[in-house]
Each structure stands twice: as C-alpha cells, then as structure tokens.
PDB file of C-alpha atoms in Angstrom:
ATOM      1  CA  UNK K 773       0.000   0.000   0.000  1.00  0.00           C
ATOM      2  CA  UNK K 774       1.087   3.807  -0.442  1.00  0.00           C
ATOM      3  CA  UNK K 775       2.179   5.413   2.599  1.00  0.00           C
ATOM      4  CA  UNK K 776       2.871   8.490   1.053  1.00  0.00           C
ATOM      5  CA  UNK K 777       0.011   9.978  -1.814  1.00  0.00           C
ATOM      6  CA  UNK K 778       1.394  13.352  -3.132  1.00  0.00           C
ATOM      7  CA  UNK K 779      -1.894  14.374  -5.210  1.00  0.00           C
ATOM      8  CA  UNK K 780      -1.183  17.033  -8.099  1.00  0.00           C
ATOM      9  CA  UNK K 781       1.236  18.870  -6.072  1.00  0.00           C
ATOM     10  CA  UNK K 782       1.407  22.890  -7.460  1.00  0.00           C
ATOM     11  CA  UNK K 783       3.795  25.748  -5.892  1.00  0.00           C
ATOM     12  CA  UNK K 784       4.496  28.730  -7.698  1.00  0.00           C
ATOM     13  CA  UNK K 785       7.583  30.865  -7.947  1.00  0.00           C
ATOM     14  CA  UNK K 786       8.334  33.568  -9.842  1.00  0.00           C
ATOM     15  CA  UNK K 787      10.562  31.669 -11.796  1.00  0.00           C
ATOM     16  CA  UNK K 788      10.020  28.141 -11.407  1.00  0.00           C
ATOM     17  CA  UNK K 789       6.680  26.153 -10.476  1.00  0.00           C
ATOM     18  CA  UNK K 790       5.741  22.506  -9.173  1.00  0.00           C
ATOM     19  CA  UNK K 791       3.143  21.775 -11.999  1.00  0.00           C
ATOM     20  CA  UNK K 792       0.467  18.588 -10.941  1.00  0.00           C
ATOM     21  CA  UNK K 793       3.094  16.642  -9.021  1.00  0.00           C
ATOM     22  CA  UNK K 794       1.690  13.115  -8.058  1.00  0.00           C
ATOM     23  CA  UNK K 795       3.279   9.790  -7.140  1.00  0.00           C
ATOM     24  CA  UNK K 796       3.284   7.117  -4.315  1.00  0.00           C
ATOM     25  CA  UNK K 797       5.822   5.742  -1.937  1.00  0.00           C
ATOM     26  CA  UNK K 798       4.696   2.017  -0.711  1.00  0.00           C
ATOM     27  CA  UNK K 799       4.981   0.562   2.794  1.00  0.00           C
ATOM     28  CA  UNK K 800       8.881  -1.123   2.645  1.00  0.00           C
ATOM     29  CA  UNK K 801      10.305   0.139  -0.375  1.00  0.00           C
ATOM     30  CA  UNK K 802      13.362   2.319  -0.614  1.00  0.00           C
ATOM     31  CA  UNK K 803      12.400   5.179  -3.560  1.00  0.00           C
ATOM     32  CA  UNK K 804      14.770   7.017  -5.273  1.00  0.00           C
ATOM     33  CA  UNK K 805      13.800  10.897  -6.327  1.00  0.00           C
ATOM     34  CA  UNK K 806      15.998  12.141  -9.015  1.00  0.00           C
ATOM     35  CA  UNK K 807      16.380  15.097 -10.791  1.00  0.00           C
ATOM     36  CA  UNK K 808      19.008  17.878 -11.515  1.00  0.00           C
ATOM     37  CA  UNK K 809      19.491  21.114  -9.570  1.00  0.00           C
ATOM     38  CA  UNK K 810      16.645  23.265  -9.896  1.00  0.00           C
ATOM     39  CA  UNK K 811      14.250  20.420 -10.991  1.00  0.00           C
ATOM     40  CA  UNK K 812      11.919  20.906  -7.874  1.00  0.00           C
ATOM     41  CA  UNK K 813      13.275  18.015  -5.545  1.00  0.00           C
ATOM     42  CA  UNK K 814      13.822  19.799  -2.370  1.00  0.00           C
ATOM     43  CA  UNK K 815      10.690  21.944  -3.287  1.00  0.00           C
ATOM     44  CA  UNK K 816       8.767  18.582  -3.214  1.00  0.00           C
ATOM     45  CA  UNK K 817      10.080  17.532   0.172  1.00  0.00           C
ATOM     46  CA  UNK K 818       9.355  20.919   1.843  1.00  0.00           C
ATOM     47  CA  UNK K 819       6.001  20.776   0.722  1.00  0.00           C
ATOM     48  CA  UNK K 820       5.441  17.094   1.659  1.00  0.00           C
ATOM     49  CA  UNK K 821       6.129  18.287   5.196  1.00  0.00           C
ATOM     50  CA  UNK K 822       4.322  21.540   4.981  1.00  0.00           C
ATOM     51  CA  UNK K 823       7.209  23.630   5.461  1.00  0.00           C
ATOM     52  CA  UNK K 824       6.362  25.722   2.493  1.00  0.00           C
ATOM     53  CA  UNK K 825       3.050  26.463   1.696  1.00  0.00           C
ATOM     54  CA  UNK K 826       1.553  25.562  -1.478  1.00  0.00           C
ATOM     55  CA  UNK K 827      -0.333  26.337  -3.858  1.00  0.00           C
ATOM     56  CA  UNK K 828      -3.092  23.552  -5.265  1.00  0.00           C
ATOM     57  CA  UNK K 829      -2.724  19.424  -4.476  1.00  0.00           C
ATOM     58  CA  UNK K 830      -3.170  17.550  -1.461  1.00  0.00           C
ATOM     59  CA  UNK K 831      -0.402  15.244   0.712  1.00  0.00           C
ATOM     60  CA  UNK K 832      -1.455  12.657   2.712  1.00  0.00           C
ATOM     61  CA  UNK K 833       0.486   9.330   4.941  1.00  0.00           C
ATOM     62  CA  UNK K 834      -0.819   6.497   6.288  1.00  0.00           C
ATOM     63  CA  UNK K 835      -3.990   7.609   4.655  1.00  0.00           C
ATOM     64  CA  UNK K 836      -4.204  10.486   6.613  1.00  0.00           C
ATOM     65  CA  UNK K 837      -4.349  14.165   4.815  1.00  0.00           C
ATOM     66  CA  UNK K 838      -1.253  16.357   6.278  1.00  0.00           C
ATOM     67  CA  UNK K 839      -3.130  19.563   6.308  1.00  0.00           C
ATOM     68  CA  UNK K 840      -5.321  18.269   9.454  1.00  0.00           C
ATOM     69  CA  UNK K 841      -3.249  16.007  10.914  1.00  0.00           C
ATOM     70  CA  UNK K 842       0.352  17.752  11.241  1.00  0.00           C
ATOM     71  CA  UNK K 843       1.355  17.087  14.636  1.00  0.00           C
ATOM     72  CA  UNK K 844       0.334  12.947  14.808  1.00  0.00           C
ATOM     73  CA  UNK K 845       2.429  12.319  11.168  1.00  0.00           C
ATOM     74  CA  UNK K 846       5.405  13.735  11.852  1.00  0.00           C
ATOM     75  CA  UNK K 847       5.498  11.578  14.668  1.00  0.00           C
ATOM     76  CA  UNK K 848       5.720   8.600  12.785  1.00  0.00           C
ATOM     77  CA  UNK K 849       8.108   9.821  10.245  1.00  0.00           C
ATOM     78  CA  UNK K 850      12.093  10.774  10.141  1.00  0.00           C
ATOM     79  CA  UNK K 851      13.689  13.689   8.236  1.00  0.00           C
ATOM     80  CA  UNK K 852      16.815  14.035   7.599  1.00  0.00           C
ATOM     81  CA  UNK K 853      18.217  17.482   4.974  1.00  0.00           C
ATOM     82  CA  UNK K 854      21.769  16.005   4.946  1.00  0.00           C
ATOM     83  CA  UNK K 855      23.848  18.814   7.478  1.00  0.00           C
ATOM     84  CA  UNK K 856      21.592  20.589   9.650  1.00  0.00           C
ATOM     85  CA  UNK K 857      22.605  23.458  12.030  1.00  0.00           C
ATOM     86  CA  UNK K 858      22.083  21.885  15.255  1.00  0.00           C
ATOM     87  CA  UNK K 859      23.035  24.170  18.392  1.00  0.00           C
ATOM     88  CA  UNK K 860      26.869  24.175  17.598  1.00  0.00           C
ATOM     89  CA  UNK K 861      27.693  24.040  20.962  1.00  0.00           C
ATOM     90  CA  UNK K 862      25.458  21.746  23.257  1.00  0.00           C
ATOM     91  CA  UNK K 863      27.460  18.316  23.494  1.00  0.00           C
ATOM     92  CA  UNK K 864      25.241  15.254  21.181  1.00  0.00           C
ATOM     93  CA  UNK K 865      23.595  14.332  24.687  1.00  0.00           C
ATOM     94  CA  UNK K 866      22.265  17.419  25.513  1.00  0.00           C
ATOM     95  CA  UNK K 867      20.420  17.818  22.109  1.00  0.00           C
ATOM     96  CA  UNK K 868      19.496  14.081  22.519  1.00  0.00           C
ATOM     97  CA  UNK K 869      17.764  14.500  26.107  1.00  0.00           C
ATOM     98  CA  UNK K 870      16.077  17.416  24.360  1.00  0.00           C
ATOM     99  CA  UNK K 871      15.527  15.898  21.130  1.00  0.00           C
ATOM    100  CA  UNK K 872      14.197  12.218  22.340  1.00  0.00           C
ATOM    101  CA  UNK K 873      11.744  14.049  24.557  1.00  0.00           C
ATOM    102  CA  UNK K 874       9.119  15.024  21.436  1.00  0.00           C
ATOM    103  CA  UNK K 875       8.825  11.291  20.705  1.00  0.00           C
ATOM    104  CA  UNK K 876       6.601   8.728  22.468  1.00  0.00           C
ATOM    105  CA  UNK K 877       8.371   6.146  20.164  1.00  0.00           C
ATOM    106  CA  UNK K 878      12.020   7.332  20.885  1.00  0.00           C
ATOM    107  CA  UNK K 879      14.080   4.241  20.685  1.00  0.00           C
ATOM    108  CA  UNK K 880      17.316   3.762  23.305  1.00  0.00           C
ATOM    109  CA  UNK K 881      18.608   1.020  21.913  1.00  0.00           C
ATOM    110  CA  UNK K 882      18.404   2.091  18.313  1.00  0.00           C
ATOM    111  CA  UNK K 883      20.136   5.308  19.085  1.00  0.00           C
ATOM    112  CA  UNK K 884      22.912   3.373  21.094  1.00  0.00           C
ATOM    113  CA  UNK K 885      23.111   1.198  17.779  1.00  0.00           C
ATOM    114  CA  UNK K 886      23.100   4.141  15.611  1.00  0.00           C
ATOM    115  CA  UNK K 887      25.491   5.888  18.172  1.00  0.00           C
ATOM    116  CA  UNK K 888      28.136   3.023  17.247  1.00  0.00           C
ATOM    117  CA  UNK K 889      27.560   2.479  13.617  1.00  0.00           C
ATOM    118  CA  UNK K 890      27.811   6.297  12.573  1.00  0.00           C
ATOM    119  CA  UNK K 891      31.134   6.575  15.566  1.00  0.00           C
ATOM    120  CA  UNK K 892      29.528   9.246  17.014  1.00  0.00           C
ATOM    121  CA  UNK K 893      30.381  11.035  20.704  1.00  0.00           C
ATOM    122  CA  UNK K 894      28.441  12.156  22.912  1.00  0.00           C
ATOM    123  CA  UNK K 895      30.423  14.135  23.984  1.00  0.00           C
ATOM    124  CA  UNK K 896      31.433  16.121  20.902  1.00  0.00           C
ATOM    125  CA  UNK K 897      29.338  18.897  19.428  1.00  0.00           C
ATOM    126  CA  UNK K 898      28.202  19.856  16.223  1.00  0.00           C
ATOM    127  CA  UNK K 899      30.666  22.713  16.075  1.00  0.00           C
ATOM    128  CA  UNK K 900      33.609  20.054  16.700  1.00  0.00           C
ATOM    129  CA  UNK K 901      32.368  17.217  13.797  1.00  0.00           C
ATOM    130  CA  UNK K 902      32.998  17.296  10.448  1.00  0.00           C
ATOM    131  CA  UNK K 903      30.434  18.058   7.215  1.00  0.00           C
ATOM    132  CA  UNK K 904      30.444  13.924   7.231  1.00  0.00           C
ATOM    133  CA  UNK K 905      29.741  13.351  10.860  1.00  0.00           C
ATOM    134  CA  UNK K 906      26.891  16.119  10.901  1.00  0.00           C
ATOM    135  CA  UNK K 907      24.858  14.475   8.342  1.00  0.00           C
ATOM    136  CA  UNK K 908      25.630  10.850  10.248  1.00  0.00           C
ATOM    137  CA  UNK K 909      23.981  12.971  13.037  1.00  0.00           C
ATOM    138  CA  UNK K 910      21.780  14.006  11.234  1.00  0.00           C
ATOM    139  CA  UNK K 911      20.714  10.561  10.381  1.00  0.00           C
ATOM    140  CA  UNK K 912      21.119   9.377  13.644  1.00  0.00           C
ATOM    141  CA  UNK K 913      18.456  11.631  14.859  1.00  0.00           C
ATOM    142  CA  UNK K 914      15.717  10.168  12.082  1.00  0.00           C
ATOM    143  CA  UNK K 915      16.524   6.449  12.590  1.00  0.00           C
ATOM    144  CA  UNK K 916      15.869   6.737  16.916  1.00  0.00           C
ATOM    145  CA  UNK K 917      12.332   7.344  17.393  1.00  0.00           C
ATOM    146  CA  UNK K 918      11.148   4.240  15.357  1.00  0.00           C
ATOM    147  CA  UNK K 919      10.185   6.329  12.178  1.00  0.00           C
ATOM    148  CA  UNK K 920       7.292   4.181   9.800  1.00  0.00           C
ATOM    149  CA  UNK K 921       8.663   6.641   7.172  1.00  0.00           C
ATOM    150  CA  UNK K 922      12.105   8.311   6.184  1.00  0.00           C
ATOM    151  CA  UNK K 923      12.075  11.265   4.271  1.00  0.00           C
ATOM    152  CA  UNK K 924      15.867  12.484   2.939  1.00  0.00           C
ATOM    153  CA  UNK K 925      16.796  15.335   1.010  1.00  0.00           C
ATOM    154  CA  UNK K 926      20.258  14.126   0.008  1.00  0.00           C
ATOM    155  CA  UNK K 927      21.166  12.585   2.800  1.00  0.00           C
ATOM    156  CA  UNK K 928      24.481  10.869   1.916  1.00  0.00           C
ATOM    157  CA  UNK K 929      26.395  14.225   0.950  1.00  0.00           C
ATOM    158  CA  UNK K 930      29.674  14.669   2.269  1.00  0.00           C
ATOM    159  CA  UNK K 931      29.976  10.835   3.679  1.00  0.00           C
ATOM    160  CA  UNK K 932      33.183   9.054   1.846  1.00  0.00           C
ATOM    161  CA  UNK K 933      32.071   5.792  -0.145  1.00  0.00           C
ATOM    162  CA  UNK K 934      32.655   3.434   2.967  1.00  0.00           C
ATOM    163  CA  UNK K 935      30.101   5.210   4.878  1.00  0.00           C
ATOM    164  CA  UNK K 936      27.643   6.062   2.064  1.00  0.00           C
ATOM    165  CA  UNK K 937      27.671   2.441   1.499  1.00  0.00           C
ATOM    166  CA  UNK K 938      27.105   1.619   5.353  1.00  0.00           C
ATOM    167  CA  UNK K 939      23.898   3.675   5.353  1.00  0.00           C
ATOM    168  CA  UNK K 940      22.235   1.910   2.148  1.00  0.00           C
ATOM    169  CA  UNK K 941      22.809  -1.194   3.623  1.00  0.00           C
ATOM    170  CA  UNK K 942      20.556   0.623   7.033  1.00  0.00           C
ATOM    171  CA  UNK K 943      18.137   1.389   4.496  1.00  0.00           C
ATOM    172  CA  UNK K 944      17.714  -1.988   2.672  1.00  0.00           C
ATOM    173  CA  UNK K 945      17.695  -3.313   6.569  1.00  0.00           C
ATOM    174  CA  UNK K 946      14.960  -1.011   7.421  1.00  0.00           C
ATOM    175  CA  UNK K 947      12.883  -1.764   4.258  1.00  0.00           C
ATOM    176  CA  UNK K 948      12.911  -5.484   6.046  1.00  0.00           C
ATOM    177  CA  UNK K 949      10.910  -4.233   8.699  1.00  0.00           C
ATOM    178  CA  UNK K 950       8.062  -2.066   6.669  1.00  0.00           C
ATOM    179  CA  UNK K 951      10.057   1.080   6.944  1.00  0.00           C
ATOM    180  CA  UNK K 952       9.487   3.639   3.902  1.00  0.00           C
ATOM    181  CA  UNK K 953      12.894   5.446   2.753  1.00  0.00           C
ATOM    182  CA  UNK K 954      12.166   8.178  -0.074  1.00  0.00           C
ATOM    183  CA  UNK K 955      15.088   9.849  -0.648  1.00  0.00           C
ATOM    184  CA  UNK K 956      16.698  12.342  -3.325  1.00  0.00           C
ATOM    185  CA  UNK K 957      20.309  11.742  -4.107  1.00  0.00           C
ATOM    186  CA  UNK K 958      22.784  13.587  -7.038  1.00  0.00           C
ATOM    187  CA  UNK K 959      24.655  10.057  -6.215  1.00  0.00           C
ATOM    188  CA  UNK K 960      22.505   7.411  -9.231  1.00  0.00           C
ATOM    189  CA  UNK K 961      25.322   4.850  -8.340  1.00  0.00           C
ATOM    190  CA  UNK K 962      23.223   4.446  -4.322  1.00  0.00           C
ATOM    191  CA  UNK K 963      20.212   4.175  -6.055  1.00  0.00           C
ATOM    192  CA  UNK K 964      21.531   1.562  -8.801  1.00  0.00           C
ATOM    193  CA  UNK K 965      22.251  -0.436  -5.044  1.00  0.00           C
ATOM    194  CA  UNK K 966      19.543   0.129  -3.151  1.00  0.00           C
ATOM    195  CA  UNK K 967      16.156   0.964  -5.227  1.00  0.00           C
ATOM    196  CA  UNK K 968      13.125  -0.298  -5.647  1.00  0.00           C
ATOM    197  CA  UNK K 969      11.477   2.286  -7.328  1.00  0.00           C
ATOM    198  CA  UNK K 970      12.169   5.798  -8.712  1.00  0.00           C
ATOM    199  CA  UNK K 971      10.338   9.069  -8.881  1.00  0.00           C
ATOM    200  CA  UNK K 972      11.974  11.455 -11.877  1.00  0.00           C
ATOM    201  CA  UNK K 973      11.102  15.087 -11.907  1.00  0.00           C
ATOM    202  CA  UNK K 974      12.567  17.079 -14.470  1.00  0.00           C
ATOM    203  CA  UNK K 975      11.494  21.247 -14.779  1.00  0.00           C
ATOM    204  CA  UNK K 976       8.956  21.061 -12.143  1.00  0.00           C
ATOM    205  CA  UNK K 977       7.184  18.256 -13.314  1.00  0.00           C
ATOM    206  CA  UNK K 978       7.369  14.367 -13.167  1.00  0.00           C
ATOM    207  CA  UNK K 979       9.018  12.657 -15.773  1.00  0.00           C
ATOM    208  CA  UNK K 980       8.248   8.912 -14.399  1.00  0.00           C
ATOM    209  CA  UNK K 981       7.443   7.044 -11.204  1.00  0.00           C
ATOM    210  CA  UNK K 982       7.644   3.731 -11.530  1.00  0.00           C
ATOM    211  CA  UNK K 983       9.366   0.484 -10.100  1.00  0.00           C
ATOM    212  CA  UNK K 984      13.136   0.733 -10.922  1.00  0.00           C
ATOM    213  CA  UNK K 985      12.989  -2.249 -13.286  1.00  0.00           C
ATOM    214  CA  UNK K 986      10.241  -1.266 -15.158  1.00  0.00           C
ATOM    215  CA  UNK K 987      11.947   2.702 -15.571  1.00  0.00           C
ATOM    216  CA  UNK K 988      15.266   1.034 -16.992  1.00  0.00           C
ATOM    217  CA  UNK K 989      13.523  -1.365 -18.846  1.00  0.00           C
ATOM    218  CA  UNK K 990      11.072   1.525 -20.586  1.00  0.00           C
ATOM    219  CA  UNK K 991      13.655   4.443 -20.411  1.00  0.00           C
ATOM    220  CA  UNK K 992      17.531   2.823 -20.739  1.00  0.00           C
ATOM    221  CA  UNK K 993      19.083   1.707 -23.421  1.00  0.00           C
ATOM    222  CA  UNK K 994      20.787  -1.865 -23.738  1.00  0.00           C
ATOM    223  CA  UNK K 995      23.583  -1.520 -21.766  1.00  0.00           C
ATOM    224  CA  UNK K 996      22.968   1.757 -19.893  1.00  0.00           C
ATOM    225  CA  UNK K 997      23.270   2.602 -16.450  1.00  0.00           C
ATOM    226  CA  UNK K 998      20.154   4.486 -14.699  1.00  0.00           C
ATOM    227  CA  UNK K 999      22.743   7.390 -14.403  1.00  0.00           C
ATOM    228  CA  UNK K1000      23.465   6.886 -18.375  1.00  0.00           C
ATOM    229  CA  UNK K1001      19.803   6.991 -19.057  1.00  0.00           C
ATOM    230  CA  UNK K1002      18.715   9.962 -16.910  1.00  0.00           C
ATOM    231  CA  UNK K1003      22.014  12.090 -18.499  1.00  0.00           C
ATOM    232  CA  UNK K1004      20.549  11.311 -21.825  1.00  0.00           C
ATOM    233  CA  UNK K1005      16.835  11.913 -20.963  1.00  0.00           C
ATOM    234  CA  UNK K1006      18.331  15.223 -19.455  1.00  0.00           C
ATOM    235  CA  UNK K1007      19.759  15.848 -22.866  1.00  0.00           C
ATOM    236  CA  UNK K1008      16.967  16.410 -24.467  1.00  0.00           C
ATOM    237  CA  UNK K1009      15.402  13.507 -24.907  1.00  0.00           C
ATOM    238  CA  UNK K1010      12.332  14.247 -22.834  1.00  0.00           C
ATOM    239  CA  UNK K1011       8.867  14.533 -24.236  1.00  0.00           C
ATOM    240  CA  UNK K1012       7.853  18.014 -23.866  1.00  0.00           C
TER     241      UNK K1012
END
C-alpha cells in the first residue's frame, strides 16, 4: 500500500513552479527521487512536510491528509536534509535528552546502535564534527524514534564511499521491517544499489514514477546505467 500519496502537487515561484506533481511511496520500499538542480526536488520535500506552503494538491500518509493532521504524522516519520545546524555548541547528549523528549516512540537502543555504527560522541558537538559526521547525526536523529517513514533530502552528501555504502545497507535493513525510505540523491550509483522504485522530476514536473525495473527497462538503453539513461533523458530527450 502507499504510505505516502502526493496528489497534483502545485507551488508557484516567480521563476520556477511545481506543476500537478503526483506519485506514491509504498509501505517497505526504498524510492529514489531524481532530478538535476533546480528540478523541484527539495521543493517537493518541503512541501510534503508543509514547510512551504503551497499552492493547489493535497499530501497525505498512512492515509491520513497532512493539512489536518500535522502534529500525529510527523510523529511517525524521520527527516533528515543532509547537514543541519544543530546548536553548535550543546554536546550530542544534551540535544538528545532534548531531542528524544518530542517522541513517544524514541528508541534507546536504536540510538545506542546508531550511536556506534555512525562513531559518534556524545560528547562532541556539532561545532567540533565534520560536514560527514553532521549528516551521520543528522541521520542518527531520524533512525531513533522508530520512524514508519524516512524522508531524505540528500542525505548521503559529504559521507566518503565506505560510509555512504554503510547507510544503504541501514536502508535496505529497514525496508525489512516495513520502513518507507524516499530519498533524493545527485549520487545514481546508491540508487543503482539500493532501489526499488524511482520518482523522476525534471522542470517542475514528473518525468516517471515507476518500479526501478520497469523505468530502466522503458527508459535505458541496452547496456545503460540508470545514471546513463537519466544524463541522456536530461539531454533532451524528454517529451515536452
């Protein structure tokens, strides 16, 4: 079932606009959103947590419309912008006791878990980690409170391969236990790994949103990467 339903999505700018953007993400699936700079990702995800307001469509999750029922979603889901600008000089555990006490669901042992994977201190702040160990903190902060649904606005920039690779393999574990992951990414190679299915916006509007097989098997060439085919969609060869 879809656990997301973006509905005809529409936000106007003065130079740029969201025009009818609808697709899914299912219960367990990891989806990639793709696009170039400019093409109305991080537009998307703003509006799909009613950070900016909009201008026609509807949002809902878990079959629940956002508009009237704010506060009990975001409960149940985990965001995560890449680096964020924490307070840059509270230690990890003070923005933890501070953090963990919005969510009924906040998860100790996951955050110890977490806490270990990412090699994160407690005792450090954010002023004293590098770009790579904010977003793992970052990160760290979505996965502990038991989140039904992670949304990511490239959340693996600035981590070295190793670690980018570490945190796919967190996502394909949490797709095992019904966990949503939608995330954007300028990094096709993670979503070559991970996938299931992939949501393609190109100039405000959506280009394809479909199972990853299916897009490669309507959209690539023999041979061609998912990176290959989207560079030569982005060419020109998209139906206007």
């Amino acid at each position: 079932m879809n656990i997301i339903e973006v509905k005809d999505l529409v936000k106007k700018y003065p130079a740029f606009e969201l025009k009818e953007v609808s697709f899914g993400v299912e219960e367990g699936r990891i989806t990639g959103f793709i696009g170039r700079n400019g093409a109305g990702k991080t537009t998307t995800i703003k509006s799909m947590l009613n950070l900016i307001h909009t201008d026609g469509g509807s949002i809902s999750f878990f079959g629940m419309p956002l508009s009237s029922n704010e506060t009990e979603i975001k409960k149940r889901i985990g965001y995560s912008t890449g680096t964020v600008n924490w307070y840059p000089r509270k230690t990890i555990r003070d923005i933890v006791r501070v953090e963990r006490s919005f969510y009924d669901s906040w998860d100790g042992e996951a955050y110890l878990k977490y806490m270990e994977m990412f090699g994160l201190d407690e005792d450090k702040t954010p002023l004293e980690l590098s770009e790579g160990m904010k977003v793992k903190f970052n990160l760290l902060m979505a996965l502990s409170h038991r989140a039904e649904v992670l949304i990511l606005d490239e959340p693996t920039s600035g981590l070295d391969p190793f670690s980018r690779n570490e945190l796919l393999e967190v996502f394909i574990e949490l797709k095992k236990h019904g966990v949503a992951v939608f995330f954007s990414t300028h990094i096709i190679s993670d979503l070559e790994k991970c996938a299931d299915d992939i949501v393609y916006i190109s100039k405000g509007r959506i280009v394809a949103a479909m199972p990853k097989d299916a897009f490669m098997a309507e959209h690539a060439r023999p041979g061609e990467t998912l990176e290959a085919a989207m560079l030569r969609m982005e060419g020109g060869e998209i139906n206007a």
